[in-house]
CSV table of C-alpha atoms in Angstrom, one decimal:
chain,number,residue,atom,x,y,z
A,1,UNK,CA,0.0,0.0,0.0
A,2,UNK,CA,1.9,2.9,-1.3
A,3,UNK,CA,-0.5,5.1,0.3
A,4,UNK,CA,0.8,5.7,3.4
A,5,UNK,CA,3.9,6.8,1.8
A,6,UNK,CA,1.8,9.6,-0.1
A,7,UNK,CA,0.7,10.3,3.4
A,8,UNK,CA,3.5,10.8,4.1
A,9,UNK,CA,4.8,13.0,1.4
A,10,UNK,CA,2.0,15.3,2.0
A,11,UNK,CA,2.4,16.2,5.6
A,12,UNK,CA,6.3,16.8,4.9
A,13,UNK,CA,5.0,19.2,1.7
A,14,UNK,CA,2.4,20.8,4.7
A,15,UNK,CA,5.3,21.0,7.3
A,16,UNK,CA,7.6,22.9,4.9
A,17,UNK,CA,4.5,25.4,4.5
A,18,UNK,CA,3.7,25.6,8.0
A,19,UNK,CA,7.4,26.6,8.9
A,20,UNK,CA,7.4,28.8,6.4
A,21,UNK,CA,4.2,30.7,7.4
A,22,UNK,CA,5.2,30.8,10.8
A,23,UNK,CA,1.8,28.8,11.2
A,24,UNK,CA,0.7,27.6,15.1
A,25,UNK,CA,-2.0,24.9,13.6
A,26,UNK,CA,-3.8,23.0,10.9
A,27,UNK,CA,-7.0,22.5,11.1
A,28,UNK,CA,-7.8,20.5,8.0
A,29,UNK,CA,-6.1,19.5,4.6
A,30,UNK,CA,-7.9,19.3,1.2
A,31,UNK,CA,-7.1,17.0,-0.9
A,32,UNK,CA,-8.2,16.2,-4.6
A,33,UNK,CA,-7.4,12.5,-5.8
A,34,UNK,CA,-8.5,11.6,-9.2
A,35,UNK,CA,-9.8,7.9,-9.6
A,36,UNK,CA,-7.0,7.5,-12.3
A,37,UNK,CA,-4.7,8.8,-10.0
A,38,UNK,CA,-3.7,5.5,-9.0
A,39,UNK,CA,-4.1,6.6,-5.6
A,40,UNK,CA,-7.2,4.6,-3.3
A,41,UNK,CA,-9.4,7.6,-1.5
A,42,UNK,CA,-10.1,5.6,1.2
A,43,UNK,CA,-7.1,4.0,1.8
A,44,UNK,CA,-5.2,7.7,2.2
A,45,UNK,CA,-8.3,8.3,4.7
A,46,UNK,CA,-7.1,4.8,6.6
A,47,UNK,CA,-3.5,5.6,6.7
A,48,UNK,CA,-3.4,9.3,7.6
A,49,UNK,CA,-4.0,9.0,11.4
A,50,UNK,CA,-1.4,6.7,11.4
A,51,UNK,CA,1.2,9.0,9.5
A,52,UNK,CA,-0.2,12.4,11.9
A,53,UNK,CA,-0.1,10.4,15.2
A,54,UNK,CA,2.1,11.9,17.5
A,55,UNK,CA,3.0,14.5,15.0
A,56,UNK,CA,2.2,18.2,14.7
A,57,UNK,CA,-0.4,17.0,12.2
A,58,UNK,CA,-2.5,15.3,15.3
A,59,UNK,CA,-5.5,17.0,15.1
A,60,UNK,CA,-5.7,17.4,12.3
A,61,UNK,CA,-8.4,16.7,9.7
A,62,UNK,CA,-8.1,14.9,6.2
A,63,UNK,CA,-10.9,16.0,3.8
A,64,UNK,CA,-10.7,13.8,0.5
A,65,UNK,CA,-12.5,15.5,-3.2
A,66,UNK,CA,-12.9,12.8,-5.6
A,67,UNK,CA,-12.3,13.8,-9.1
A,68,UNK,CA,-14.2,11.4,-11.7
A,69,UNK,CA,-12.0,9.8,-14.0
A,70,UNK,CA,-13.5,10.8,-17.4
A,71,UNK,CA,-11.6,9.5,-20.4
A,72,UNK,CA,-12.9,9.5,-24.2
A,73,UNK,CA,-13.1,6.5,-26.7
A,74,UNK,CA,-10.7,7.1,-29.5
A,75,UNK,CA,-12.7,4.8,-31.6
A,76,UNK,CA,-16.5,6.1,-30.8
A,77,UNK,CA,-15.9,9.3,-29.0
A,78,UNK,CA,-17.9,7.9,-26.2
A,79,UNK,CA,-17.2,10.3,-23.2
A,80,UNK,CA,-17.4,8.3,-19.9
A,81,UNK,CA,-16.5,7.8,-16.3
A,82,UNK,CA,-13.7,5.1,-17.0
A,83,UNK,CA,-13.5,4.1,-13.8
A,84,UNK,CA,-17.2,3.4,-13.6
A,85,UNK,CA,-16.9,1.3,-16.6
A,86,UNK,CA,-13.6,-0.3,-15.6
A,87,UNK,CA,-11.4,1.5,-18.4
A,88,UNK,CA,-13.7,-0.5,-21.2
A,89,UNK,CA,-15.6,1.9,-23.4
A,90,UNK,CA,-20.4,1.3,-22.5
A,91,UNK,CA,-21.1,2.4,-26.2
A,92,UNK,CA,-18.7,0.1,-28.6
A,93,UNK,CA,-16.7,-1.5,-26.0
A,94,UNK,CA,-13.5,0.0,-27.1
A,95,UNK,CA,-10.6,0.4,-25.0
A,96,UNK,CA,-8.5,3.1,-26.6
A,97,UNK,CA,-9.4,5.6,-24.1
A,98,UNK,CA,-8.0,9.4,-24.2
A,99,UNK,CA,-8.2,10.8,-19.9
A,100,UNK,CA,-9.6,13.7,-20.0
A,101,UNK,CA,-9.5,14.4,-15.8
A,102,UNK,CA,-9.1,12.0,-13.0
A,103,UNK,CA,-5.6,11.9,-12.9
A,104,UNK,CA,-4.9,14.8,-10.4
A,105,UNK,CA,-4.0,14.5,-7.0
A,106,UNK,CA,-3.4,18.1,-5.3
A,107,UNK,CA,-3.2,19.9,-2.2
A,108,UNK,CA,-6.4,22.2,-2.6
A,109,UNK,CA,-6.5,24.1,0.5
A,110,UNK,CA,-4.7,24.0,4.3
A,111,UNK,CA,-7.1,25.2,6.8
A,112,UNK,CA,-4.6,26.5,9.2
A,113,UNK,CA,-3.8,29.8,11.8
């Protein structure tokens, strides 16, 4: 589970930001994950008390936006959520798919003071 590792990446990415803002807490991180991110939602949600615990990052909260992983059929045009359709095109079946979002996975917003 590489996820706790991306955990782990992110609170280092936060720490540099908080020491740089002089900050005193964090109340919250935003997160966007794609589902083609390769990244598991709910597996980042399982491992990040265990990467904040006894850390300044304790308290604080992990808030998860899930972007759909829309792709388009290169033989069809078919738009679709590939991940709902496990990367296989509904319309023609087709499996030459173009991403068009879904693959992100960002810091959106630190909640902090």
């Amino acid at each position: 589970m590489h996820e706790l590792g991306v955990v782990c990446e992110v609170l280092k990415t936060v720490q540099e930001i908080v020491d740089e803002q002089k900050l005193s807490k964090v109340e919250k991180i935003v997160l966007q994950v794609g589902e083609l991110s390769g990244v598991v939602p709910s597996y980042l949600e399982d491992c990040f008390p265990a990467a904040a615990y006894k850390t300044f990052f304790e308290n604080t909260q992990l808030e998860l936006e899930v972007i759909p992983g829309e792709v388009k059929c290169k033989d069809c045009g078919e738009i679709f959520n590939g991940f709902k359709y496990n990367l296989k095109c509904p319309k023609c079946n087709g499996e030459r798919l173009e991403p068009l979002s879904g693959r992100e996975f960002l810091i959106k917003e630190i909640v902090a003071c």
